[in-house]
Each structure stands twice: as C-alpha cells, then as structure tokens.
XYZ file of C-alpha atoms in Angstrom:
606
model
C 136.993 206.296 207.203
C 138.088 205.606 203.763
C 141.230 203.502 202.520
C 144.430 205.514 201.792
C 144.557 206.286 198.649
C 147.725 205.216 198.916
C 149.882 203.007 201.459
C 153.436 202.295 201.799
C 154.552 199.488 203.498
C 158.351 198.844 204.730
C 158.973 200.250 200.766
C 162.861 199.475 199.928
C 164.949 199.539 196.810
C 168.423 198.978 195.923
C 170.294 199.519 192.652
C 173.423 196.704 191.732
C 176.462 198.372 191.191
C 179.258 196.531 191.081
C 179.047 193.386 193.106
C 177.000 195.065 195.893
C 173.504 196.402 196.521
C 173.442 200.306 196.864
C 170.290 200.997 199.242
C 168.412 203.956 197.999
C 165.328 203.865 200.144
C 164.932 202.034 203.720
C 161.809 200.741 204.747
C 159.889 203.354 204.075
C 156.113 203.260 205.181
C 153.464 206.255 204.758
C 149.934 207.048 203.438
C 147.832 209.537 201.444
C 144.217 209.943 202.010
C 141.718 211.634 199.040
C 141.878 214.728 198.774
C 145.528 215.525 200.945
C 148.440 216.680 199.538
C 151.505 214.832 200.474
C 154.925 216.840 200.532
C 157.887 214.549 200.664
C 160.540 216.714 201.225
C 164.731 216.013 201.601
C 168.070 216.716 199.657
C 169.055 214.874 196.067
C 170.103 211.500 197.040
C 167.184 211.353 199.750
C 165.131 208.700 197.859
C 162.088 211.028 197.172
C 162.090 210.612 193.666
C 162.866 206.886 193.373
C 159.612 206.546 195.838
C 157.714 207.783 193.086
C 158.944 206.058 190.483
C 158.776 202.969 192.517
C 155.535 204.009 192.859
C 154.533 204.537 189.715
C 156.422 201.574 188.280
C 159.297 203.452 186.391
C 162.412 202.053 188.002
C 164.924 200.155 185.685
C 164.976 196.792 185.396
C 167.663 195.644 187.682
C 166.027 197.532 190.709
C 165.298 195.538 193.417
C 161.827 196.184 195.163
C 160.709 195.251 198.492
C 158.106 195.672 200.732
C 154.098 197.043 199.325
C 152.168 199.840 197.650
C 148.711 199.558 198.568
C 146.141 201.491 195.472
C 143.189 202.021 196.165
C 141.129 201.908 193.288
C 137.957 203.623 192.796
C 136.343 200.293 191.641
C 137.474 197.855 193.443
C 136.213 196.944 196.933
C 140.011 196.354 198.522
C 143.030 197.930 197.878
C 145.896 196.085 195.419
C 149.405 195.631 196.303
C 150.638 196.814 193.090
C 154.223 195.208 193.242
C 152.807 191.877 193.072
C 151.340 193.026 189.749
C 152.221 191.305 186.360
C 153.945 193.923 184.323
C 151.176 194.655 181.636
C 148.767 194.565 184.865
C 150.356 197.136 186.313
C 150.604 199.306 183.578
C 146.715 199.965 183.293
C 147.501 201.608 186.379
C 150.145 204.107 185.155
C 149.321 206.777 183.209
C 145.637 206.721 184.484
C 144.623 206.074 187.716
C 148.043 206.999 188.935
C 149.543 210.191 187.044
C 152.750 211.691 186.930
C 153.949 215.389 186.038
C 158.039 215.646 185.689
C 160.131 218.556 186.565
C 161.083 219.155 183.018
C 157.935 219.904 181.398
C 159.759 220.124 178.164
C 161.785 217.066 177.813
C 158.442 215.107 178.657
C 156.827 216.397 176.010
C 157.417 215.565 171.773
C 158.693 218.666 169.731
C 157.178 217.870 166.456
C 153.677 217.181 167.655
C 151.675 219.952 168.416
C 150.241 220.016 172.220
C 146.597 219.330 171.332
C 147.581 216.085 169.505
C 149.755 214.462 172.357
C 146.757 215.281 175.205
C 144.359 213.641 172.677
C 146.577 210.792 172.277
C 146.695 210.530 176.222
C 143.400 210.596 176.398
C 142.335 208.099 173.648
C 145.071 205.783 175.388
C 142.556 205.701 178.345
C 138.916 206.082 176.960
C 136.979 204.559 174.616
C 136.061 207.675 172.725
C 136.171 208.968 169.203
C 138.868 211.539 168.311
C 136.611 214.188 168.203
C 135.464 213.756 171.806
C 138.618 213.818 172.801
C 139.611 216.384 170.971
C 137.001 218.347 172.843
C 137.823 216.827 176.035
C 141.473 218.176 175.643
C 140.521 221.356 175.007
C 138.429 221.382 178.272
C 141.470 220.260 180.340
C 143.345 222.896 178.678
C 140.487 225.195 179.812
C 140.398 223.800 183.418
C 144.521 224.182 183.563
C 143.810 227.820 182.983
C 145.386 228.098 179.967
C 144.713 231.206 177.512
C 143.385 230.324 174.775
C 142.226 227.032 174.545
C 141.495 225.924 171.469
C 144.814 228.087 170.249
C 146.733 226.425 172.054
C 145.382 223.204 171.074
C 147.832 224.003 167.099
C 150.629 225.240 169.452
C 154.166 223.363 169.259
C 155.844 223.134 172.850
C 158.956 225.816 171.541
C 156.029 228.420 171.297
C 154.725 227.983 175.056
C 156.570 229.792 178.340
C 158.403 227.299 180.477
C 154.773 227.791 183.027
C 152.348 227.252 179.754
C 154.551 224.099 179.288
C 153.597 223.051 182.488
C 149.980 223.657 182.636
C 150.029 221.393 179.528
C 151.669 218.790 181.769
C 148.999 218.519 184.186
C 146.424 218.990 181.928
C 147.984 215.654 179.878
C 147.949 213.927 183.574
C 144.648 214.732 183.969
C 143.715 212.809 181.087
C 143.259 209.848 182.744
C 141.372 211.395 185.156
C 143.810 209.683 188.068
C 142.891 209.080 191.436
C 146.486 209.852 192.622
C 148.540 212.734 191.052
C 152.486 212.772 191.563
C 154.648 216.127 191.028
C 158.223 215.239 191.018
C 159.898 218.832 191.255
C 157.190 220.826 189.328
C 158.333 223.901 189.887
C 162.062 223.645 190.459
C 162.192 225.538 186.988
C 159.994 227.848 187.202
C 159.985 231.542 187.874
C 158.883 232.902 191.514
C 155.339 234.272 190.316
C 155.077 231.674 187.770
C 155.277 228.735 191.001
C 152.504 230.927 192.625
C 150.144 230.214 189.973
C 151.399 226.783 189.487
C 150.831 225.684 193.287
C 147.360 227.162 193.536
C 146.325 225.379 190.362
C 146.908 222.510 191.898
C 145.475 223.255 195.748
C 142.383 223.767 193.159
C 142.107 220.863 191.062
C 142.871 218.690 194.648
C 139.711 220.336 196.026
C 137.959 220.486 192.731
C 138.551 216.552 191.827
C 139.249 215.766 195.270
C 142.374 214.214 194.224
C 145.691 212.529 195.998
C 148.658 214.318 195.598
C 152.459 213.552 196.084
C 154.346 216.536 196.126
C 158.337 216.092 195.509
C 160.161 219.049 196.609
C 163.391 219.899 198.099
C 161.831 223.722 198.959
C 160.670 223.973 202.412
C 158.821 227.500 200.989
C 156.883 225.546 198.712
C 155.900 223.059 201.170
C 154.647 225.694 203.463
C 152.718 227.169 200.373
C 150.778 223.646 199.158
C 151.138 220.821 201.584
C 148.440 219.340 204.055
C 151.305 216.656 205.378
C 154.737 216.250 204.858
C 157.387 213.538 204.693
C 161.024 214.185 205.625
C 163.728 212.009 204.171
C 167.047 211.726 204.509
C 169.240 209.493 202.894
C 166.391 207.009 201.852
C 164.286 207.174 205.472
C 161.621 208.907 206.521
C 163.394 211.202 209.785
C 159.699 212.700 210.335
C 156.173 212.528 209.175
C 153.987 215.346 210.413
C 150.737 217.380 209.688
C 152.340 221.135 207.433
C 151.424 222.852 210.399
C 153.015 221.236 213.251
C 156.157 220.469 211.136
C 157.014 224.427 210.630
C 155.896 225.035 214.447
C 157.596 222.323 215.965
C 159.953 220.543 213.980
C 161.383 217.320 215.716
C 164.198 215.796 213.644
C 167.404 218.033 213.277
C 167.615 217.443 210.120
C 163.994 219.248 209.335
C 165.378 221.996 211.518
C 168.155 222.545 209.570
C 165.938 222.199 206.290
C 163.585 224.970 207.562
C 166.324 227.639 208.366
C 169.054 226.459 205.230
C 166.366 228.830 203.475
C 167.391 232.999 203.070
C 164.672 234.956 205.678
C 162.886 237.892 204.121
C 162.172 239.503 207.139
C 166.150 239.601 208.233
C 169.438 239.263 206.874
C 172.059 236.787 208.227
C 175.696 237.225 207.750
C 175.915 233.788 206.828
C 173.274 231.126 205.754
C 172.561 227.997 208.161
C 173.285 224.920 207.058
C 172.017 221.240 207.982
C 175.451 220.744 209.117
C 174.732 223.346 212.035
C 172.148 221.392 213.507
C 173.303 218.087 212.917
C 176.277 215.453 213.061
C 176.529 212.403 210.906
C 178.672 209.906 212.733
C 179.417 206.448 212.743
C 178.191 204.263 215.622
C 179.226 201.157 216.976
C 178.252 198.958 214.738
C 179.781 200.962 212.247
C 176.907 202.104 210.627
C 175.748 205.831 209.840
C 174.028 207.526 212.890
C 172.531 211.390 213.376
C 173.701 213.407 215.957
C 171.578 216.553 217.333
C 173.994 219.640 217.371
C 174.090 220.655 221.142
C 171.446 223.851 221.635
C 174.864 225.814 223.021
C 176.592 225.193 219.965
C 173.408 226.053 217.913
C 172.824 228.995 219.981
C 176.311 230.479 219.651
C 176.568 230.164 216.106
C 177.924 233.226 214.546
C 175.379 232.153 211.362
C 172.570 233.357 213.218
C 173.464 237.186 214.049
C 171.571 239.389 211.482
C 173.105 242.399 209.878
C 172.312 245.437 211.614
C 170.129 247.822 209.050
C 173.173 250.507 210.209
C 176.070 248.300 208.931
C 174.115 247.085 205.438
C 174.056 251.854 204.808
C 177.731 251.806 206.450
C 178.821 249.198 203.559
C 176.796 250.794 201.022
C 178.055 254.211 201.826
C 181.615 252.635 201.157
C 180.707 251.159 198.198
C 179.075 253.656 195.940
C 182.143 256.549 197.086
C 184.076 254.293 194.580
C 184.607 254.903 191.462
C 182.681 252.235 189.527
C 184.428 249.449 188.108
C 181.227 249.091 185.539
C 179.430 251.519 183.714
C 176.720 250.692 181.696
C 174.508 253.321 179.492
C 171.771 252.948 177.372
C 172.615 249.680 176.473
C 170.655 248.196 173.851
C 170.397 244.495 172.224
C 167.278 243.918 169.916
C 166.405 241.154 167.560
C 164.595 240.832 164.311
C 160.846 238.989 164.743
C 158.088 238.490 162.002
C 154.497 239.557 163.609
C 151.269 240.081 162.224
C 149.185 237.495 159.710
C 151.375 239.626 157.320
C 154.788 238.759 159.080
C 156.531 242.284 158.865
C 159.724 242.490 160.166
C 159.941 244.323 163.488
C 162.205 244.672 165.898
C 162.376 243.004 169.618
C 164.265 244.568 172.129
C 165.437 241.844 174.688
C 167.299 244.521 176.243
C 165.816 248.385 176.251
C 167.999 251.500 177.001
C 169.722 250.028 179.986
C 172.070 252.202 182.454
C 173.505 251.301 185.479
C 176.351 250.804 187.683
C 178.707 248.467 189.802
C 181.351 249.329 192.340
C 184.304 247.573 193.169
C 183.590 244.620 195.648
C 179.606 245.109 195.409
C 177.366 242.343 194.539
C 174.242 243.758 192.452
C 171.609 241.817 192.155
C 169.403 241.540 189.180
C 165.689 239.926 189.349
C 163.159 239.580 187.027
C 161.075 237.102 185.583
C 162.402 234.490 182.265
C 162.062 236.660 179.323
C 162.971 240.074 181.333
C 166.157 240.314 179.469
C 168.523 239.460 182.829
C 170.612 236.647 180.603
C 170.737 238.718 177.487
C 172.108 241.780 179.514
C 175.030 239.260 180.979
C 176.071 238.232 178.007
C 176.374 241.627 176.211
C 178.372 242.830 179.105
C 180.995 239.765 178.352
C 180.810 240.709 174.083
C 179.303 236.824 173.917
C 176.925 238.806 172.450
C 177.422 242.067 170.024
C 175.219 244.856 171.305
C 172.710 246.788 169.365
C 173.246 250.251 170.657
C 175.088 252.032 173.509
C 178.275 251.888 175.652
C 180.307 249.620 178.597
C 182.989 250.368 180.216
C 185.152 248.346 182.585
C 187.747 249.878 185.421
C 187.758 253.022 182.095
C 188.273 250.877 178.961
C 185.467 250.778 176.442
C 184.428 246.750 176.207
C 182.737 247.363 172.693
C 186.102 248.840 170.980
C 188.374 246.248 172.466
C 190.002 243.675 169.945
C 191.633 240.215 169.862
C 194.476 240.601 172.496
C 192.694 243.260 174.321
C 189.816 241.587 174.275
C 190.716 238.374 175.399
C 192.781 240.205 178.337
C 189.442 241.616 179.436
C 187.565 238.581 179.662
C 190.102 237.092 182.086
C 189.141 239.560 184.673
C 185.515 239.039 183.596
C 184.030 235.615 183.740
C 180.727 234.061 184.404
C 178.902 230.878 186.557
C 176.236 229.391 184.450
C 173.148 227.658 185.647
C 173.757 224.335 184.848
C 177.538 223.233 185.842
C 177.014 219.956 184.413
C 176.385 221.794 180.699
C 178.671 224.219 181.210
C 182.027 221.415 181.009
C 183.247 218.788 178.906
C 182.079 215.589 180.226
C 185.156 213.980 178.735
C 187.294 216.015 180.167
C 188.832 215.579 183.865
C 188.551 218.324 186.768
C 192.288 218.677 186.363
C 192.249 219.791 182.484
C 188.855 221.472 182.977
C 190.575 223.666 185.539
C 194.266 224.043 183.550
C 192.833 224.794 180.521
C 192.072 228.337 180.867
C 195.340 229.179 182.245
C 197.034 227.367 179.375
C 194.836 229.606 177.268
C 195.513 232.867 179.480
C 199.486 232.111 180.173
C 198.978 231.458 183.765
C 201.801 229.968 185.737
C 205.334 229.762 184.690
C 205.059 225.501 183.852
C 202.676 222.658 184.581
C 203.418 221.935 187.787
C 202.706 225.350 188.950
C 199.354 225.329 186.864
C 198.084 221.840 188.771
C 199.261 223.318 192.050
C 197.087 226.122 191.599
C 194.459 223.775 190.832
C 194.431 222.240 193.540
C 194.460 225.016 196.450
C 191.071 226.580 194.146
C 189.509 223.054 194.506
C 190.426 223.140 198.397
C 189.386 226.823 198.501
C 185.774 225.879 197.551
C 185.340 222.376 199.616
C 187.106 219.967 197.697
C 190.673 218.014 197.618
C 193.248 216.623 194.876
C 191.235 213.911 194.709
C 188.931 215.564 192.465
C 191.408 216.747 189.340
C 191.914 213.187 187.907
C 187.481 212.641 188.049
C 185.636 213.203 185.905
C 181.954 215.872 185.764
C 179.254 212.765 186.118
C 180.775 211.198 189.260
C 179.938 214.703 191.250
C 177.015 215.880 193.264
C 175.011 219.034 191.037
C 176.319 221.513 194.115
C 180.189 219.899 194.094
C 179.649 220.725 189.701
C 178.771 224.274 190.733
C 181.757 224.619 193.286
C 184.018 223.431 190.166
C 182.551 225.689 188.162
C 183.432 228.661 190.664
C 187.108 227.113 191.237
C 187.369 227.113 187.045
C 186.433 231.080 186.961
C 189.049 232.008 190.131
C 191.924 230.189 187.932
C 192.125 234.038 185.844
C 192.554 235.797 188.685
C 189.465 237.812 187.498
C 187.522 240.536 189.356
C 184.594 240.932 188.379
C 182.435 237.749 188.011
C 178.579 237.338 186.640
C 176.586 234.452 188.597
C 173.961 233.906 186.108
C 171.177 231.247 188.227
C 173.938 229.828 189.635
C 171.983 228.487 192.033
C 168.559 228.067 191.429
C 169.051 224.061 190.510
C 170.240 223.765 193.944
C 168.957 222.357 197.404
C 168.383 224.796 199.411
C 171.301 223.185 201.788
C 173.324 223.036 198.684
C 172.907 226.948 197.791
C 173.335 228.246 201.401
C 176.230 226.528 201.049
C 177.119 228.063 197.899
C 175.798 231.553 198.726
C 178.238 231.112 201.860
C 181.085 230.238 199.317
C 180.473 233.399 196.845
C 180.252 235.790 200.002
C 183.546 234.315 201.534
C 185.552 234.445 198.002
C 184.236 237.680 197.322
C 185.893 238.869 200.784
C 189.041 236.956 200.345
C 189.777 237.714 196.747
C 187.759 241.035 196.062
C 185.527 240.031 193.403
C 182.733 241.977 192.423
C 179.075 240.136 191.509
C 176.238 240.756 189.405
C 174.724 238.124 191.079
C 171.171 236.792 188.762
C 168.339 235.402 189.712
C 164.568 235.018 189.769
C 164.355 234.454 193.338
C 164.246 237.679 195.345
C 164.995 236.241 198.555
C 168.088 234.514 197.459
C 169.307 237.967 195.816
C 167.893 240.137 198.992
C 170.311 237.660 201.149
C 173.453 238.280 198.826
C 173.121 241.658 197.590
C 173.980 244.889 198.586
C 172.174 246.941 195.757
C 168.957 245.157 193.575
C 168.225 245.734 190.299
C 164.875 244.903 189.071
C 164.127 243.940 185.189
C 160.919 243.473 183.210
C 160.075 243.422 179.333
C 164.145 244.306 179.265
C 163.897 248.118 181.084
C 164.928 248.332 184.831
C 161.998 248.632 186.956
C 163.968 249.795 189.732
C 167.422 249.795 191.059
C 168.482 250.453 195.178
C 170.199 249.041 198.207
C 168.395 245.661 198.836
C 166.586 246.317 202.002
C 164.851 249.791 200.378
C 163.720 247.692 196.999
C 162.737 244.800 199.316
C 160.736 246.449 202.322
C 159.830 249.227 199.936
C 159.196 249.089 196.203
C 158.305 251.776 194.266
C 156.873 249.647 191.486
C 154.097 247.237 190.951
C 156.184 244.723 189.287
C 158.685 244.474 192.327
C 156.139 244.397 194.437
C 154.391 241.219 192.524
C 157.818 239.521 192.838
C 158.135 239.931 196.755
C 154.495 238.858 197.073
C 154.494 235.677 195.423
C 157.969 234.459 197.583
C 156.358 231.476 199.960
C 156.058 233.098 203.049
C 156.624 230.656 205.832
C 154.377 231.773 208.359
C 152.889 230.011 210.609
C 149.798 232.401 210.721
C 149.364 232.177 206.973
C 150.150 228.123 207.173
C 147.440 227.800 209.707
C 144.710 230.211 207.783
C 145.391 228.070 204.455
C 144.460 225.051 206.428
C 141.278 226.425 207.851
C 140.076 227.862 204.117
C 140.247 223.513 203.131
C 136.950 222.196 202.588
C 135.284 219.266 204.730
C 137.744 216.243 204.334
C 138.974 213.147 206.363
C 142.428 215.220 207.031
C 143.050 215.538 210.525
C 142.136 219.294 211.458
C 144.922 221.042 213.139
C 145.588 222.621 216.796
C-alpha cells in the first residue's frame, strides 16, 4: 500500500482575539490516498477552509498550529511533517506539489495581465525552462482544461472570460506545478448549474488522468454526491463522520450529516417546508458546561410537519386560484439592448440582453425565473424596478404604467416594489448600524408618525425574520452571510411593499442557511401577501419555491408553466439541459460512478 498522500494528525488551530484563544478546528485527523477525491463537507464556521489553508500554509501569522500534516512527496522515501518546516522550506511546497484553486476565480487572478502571461509565470516559478517552453506548456494546460481556443485565449484578459472559462484557467494555473495534491476550496459555489457539471467532471478526469489527490471543500451535499470517493463531515471544527461517498448517502450516522443530506430541495417531491439541521439535531450544553449534540428523537423526526409533500392536486388547486386573478404584473414585449463593437471592423451593433419579453404575475404567486449567467434574468429585474430605462415595450403594475411614472409617482411605486440582492454584505453600508440601515428607508418613504415608532417597527421585522433588538445598534461585518440576508429581507418589509424581486438571494448560502431562508420567504409571503419573482440558476431551489417557472436563455423565455409541468416535463432542450445537470443524489447513480473508477488503492464499495 502506498503512503497517504496526505495525513492529518490531531490538526488544531486557534485564532487570538482578545485575550483568549478562539478554537477553529479540534483535533482533526484524516487521510487522502493518490488518486481519491476527498470531500470535506460542513456549514461556514465548520473549519473546512482553515484545514486547507493550514494545509497549504496560508493562515495569518498569529494562528496557532498544532498537531501534523504528513506530505508525501513523490521524491522522497518518507513522508514530511510539513509544520515543522522552516518558512521558505515550506514554501517550495506551495504552489507546486501542493496546489490550490479558490472559489473566486476572479479575485485570484491579475486584471491587467493577460491569462497566458500569469500561467507562464506560474509555471516558470516551478521549472527550469525557457519562456517559450512554457509558453507552450501553458497553452497545453489550457488545452487539457478544455478550454476553446487555446492559443486565443492565451492574449485574453480575465474581464473577457465567463465566470466557468475563469475557472478552467484556475486549474489549469494549479496544474502548473504539476502538484501531487490538488485543493478546491468552494470551486463551484459561483458557478451556474450546467457550468458545475462540466467543472466537476473536469476534475473526476484530470484525478484519473494524473492520478492526482484531491480535497474537495464544499458545503453542497449534491456536489459531493456528484465528485467525491470519501467524505469528511465537520461541524464546528471536528470531524462528526468520515465515510466512503457511498455509504455516507446510504447510511448516514451523525445527525448532523442527516440533516445536511435532507436541508437540500428534492426534485422528485415537493415539501411544504424545507428540513433543517435543527430537525435532526439539538445543541446543548452538558455538564461540564461544554457544547454537546443531541440526536432529535425518531418520533419527533417522524412527526415533523416538514416532511409531508404537497399533493400534485393542491400545487393545480393553488394555481387555479392564482392565475383567476387579475395580474398584479404585466409585462409585454419588453425590450433592453445595448450598443457592442463586433467584427475586426468594430461596427456598432446592437445586443439585446433582454429580447421581446411577455409575461405575467398574480397577486401572492412566486414565479420563478432560471437560466444560465448571461440569460438576461438580472437585466429583466432591474428594468421591471426603472433601475434600468428600457429599450422598447410596456409594464404595468396593479394598472399603472411603470415607464410613464415620474418623481413622486415613481418613488411611491418603488415602495411597494423592492428587491433582495445576492450579496447582503454589498448590498449595505458597512458603516452604518442595523438600526439606521433599517430606518432609513422609512425616513425616506414617511413611514411612522416619529422615531420611536420607526425603531419599534424595526425591531418586530428583525424578530419577524430570526433576530432580536440586539441586532439594530451592530454593525453588517459582525453577522453570519445568512443573518446579512435575513436583514436584507427585514430592510425590504420596512415599505410595506407587495411585490418583492429575490434576485440569487440565496445561492451564496449553505444549504442549511437557504432552507432556512426559503422557509422565511414562504412564511412572509403567507403572512404579509407578497408576491415573488423569485431568481435563480438553480432549478431545484426555484422548483421548491415556485408555483409557476419561467425559463430564460440568450434573453427570450424558453418556456413559462406551473413548476411541476416545466420540471417533470419540458418542452425545450434548454430546460431540459438545466434539470439534467442538477446533482442527482442517487444512490444508484452514486454507486455506478464508483464502479466506472479505474484500478486504485480506494477501498471498493458494498
């Protein structure tokens, strides 16, 4: 049997804040063989990612290290302990035999140097080769990343590659070095549904290909079903289970995984409410006063109101309902283009980001619209709002024309229309407290007869979404991403509006985190009858929380219809590309994945 490529040992590390030592992971011990793909898997705050960088020797300066992380390299005889390392020892490591691909492709990479130049200066920073070789050996990464055009893309600026080209530059810039071990922290959190597809079996075939170590950072069970050979869970810096991909999804162990594996919307049925980790676990504190997991009692899981499907006869009964209404938005043939230079000649031309769009929502409906980045799906939100100035065509809201309305008109509409962006840390001031944040656009709207009545009002939307008082004197950085996005919600409720656009509100999310969220939008949207054009590129997310689907590509609707029709049966081939690349969980197709791996030292399973 051959070494690990790589072996944890009783791996801990704590950050000073403060006076005291804040433990971010605890005594964590695996390994990763050639050749296997490691998923380690848990919530933000688990420890996952300060693992890697632990591993790959990133951490700051004033965190404190324990334990060992055995490498085994290729040409030595024994494995190193790389922690006892002098710093510029350790760094021949990084880069090279150990790799690293980020979740943001594009903040890793330098805008004013073109992508050919920064893989050749990867690669020169690791061989003793002329420029020209490496130049050539660039371009044959790019080639073996399957990107088009090769030696095109060699000129190309990062601005002028899609978020997955981006990507595929990433790896190809990790392969440089041509590493022994290969970590992906969140590689494609980012990225669009098909777009992940390609990504994941890119790198299922450069592991087989190079017959390479992978760590595999995720916080998406799907995507662990779709690319891991073993997976990792953690929880709050531990390790709660450590089992082969296959016997993890078929018989999970640790509540925690359980509730991990179900958080996730199901394709082939539709819950009234999303599971959460909470349903099949307790944290309490023991004895000793320390933190302690409880197992949910199977009664309580069992009885959970969470887990009763919709009937296919209620989802027509609501739509029925819903589309007797009159419509409280009517779109038609909306238009927004842009001006673009093509051709060696540059001629002006025009783009249309969105192409001769109609459509409708009813009052209290949540339509979902899918597509791919690029489909127009943004673009279309922000016409509807006039953030935007359209190109061509008409909108009308509960029978007043959006595109003629002016100044105070105007700004009366937009309180009954507002939006959720995807990133609620961007979308407030980070100088400026939950409190103000919150007050602010009832100041501006002439909500609430005085100050007091403004803060009070405040408060009961931060307790309507999860949170307490507590919150309005904080500020945005000292909140979780999913307590941001529950802020964000609270800020659009304080207009009273009724008709709100979710645009990727939850994409960013753990999947714990967004059931949690999708749970929140479903339960405001009964309590204050809000209607939702709900966005996303995720079409099991939207299936889950809409009652209609729209589908976009190239800035046209593909097709639009009540969610279980477009899902189970799609009239187009686009739509059904989208459904086909969503990780299907299946144990069948988990196990048949497995069995199509080539000879290795990873254990075969049952």
């Amino acid at each position: 049997m051959p070494h690990p490529v790589l072996q944890l040992c009783n791996l801990s590390v704590n950050f000073q804040q403060e006076q005291q030592l804040i433990p971010a992971v605890k005594n964590v011990s695996f390994g990763i063989m050639p050749g296997e793909i490691l998923c380690v898997v848990g919530e933000s705050g688990s420890g996952k990612s300060v693992t890697s960088l632990a591993v790959i020797g990133l951490l700051v300066a004033s965190a404190q290290v324990q334990g060992e992380i055995w490498f085994a390299h290729p040409q030595r005889a024994e494995p190193v302990n790389l922690l006892t390392l002098m710093p510029d020892d350790r760094r021949q490591y990084r880069g090279g035999q150990i790799a690293m691909i980020f979740q943001e492709p594009m903040t890793s990479l330098n805008p004013v140097y073109t992508c050919g130049d920064q893989v050749v200066e990867a690669i020169l920073l690791h061989s003793q080769i002329s420029r020209d070789e490496a130049y050539g050996r660039a371009v044959d990464l790019f080639r073996e990343v399957k990107l088009p055009d090769p030696e095109g893309m060699m000129e190309r600026y990062p601005h002028q590659l899609s978020g997955g080209q981006i990507q595929r530059v990433m790896i190809a810039m990790a392969l440089s070095g041509n590493p022994t071990l290969l970590i992906a922290d969140e590689p494609t959190t980012a990225l669009d549904v098909t777009i992940q597809a390609t990504i994941l079996e890119l790198l299922r075939e450069i592991r087989d290909r190079r017959n390479m170590a992978i760590l595999f950072i995720t916080h998406d069970m799907g995507v662990v079903s779709e690319i891991a050979d073993r997976v990792v869970v953690m929880y709050r810096g531990q390790v709660m289970e450590d089992a082969n991909v296959y016997d993890l999804f078929a018989t999970p162990q640790h509540p925690y995984t359980k509730g991990l594996l179900n958080c996730r919307p199901q394709t082939d049925r539709r819950l009234k409410r999303l599971p959460t980790v909470s349903d099949f676990m307790q944290l309490v504190t023991n004895a000793e006063g320390q933190p302690e997991i409880v197992p949910q009692p199977l009664s309580v899981i069992e009885n959970n109101p969470r887990f009763v499907p919709v009937s296919l006869a209620e989802q027509e009964q609501r739509s029925q309902q819903l589309i007797q209404q009159q419509p409280l938005l009517t779109v038609q043939h909306l238009t927004k283009s842009y001006p673009v230079r093509t051709g060696l000649l540059e001629r002006s031309a025009l783009f249309n980001a969105v192409d001769d769009v109609s459509f409708d929502v009813y009052p209290g409906e949540t339509l979902g619209l899918v597509g791919e980045s690029g489909c127009g799906k943004s673009t279309l939100s922000r016409v509807l709002l006039r953030l935007i100035e359209p190109t061509a065509g008409e909108v009308w809201f509960d029978g007043q024309p959006v595109f003629q309305l002016q100044d105070a008109a105007l700004r009366q509409l937009r309180q009954q229309m507002q939006i959720v962006f995807q990133n609620p840390y961007g979308s407030m001031d980070p100088r400026q407290s939950i409190g103000s944040a919150l007050m602010e656009p009832m100041v501006i709207h002439q909500i609430g007869g005085s100050q007091q009545e403004r803060y009070q009002k405040a408060v009961s939307l931060l307790e309507r979404v999860g949170l307490d008082a507590s919150a309005m004197n904080r500020m945005p950085h000292e909140f979780s991403g999913g307590q941001q996005q529950r802020i964000c919600i609270a800020r659009t409720l304080t207009c009273n509006p009724r008709f709100i656009i979710c645009d990727e509100s939850v994409s960013a999310l753990d999947v714990s985190v967004q059931a949690q969220v999708l749970n929140l939008l479903k339960d405001l949207q009964q309590d204050f009858g809000l209607t939702y054009i709900f966005i996303s590129h995720d079409l099991s997310v939207v299936k889950f929380v809409s009652d209609r689907i729209m589908v976009m590509n190239r800035g046209k609707i593909e097709e639009i219809g009540p969610a279980e029709t477009i899902y189970n049966h799609p009239t187009r081939d686009y739509t059904r590309q989208l459904i086909h690349a969503i990780p299907a969980a299946t144990l069948e197709i988990i196990k048949a994945r497995q069995m199509q791996r080539p000879q290795s030292d990873i254990p075969e399973i049952a």
